[in-house]
PDB file of C-alpha atoms in Angstrom:
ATOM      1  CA  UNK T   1       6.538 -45.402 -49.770  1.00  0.00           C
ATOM      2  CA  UNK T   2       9.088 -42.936 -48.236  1.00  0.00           C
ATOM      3  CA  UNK T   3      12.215 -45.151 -47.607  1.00  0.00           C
ATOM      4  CA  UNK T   4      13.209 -43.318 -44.257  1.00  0.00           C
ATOM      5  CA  UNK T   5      10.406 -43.252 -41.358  1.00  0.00           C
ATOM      6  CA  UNK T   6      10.675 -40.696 -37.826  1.00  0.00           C
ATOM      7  CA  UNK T   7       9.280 -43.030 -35.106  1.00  0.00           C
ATOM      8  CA  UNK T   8       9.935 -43.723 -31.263  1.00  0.00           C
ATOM      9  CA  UNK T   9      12.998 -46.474 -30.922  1.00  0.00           C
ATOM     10  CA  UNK T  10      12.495 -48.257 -27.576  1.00  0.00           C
ATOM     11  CA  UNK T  11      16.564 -49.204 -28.020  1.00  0.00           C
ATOM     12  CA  UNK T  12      17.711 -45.421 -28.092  1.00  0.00           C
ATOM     13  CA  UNK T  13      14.297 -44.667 -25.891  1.00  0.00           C
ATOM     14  CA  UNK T  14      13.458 -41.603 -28.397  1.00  0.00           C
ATOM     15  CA  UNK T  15      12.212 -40.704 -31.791  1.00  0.00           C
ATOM     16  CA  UNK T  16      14.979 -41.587 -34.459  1.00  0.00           C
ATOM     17  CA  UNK T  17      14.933 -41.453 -38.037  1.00  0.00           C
ATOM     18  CA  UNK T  18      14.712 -45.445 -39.113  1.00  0.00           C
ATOM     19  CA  UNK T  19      15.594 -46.529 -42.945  1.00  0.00           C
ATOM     20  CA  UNK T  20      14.206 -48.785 -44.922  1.00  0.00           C
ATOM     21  CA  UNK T  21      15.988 -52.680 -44.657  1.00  0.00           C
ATOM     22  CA  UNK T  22      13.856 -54.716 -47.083  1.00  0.00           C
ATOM     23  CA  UNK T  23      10.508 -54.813 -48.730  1.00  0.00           C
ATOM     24  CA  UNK T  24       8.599 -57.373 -50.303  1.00  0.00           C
ATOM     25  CA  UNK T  25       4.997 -58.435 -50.929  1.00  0.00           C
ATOM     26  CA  UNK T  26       3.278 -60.903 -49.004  1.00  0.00           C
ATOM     27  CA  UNK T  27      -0.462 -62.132 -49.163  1.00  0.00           C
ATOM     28  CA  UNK T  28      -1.672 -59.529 -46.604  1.00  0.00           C
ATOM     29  CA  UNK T  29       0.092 -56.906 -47.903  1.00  0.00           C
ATOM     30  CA  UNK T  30       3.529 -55.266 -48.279  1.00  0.00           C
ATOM     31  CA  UNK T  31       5.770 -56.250 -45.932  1.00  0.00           C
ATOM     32  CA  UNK T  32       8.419 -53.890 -44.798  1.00  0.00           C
ATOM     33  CA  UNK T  33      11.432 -54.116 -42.552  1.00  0.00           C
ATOM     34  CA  UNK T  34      12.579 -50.831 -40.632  1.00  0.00           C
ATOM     35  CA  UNK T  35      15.527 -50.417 -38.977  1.00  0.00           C
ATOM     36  CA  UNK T  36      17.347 -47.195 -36.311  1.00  0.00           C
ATOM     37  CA  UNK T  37      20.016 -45.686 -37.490  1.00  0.00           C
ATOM     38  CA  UNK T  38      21.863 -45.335 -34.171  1.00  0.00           C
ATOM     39  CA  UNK T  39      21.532 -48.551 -32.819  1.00  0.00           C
ATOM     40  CA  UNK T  40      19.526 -51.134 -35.509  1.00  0.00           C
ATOM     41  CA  UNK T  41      17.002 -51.739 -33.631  1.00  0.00           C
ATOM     42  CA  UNK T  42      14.446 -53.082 -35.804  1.00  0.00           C
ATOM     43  CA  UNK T  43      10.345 -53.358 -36.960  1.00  0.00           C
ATOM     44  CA  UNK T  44       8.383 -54.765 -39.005  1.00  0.00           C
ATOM     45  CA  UNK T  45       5.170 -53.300 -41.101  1.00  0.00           C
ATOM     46  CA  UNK T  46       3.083 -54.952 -43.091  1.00  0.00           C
ATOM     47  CA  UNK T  47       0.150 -52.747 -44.521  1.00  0.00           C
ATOM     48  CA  UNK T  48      -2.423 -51.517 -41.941  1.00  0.00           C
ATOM     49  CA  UNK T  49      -2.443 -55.467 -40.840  1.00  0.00           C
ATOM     50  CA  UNK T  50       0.740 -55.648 -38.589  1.00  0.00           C
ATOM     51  CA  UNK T  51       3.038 -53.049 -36.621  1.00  0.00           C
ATOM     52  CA  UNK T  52       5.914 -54.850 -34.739  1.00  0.00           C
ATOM     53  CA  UNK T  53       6.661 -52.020 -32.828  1.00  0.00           C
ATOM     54  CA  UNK T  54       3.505 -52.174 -30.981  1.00  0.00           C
ATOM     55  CA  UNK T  55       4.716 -55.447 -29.252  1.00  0.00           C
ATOM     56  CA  UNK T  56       5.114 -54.484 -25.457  1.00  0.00           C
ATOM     57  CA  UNK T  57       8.993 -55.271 -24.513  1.00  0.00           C
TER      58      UNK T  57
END
């Protein structure tokens, strides 16, 4: 897995580059922990299971 991500940051309200803060496996998958570069707002992934960034603000 690529350890730097392009996705939309609802904190700088357009697509940033985000790196990658911490990764570890969990029962449902790999769990990883994204975070902007510009203002650290942060997601988390974990396999195809759960996208944090999908939460509605």
């Amino acid at each position: 897995m690529s350890e730097v991500l392009t996705h939309e940051c609802p904190g700088c309200e357009s697509e940033q580059e985000f790196y990658q803060a911490a990764s570890m496996q969990v029962h449902i998958g790999e769990k990883v922990k994204w975070h902007c570069w510009e203002c650290d707002y942060g997601f988390v992934r974990i396999d195809h299971t759960v996208d944090t960034s999908e939460t509605p603000a």
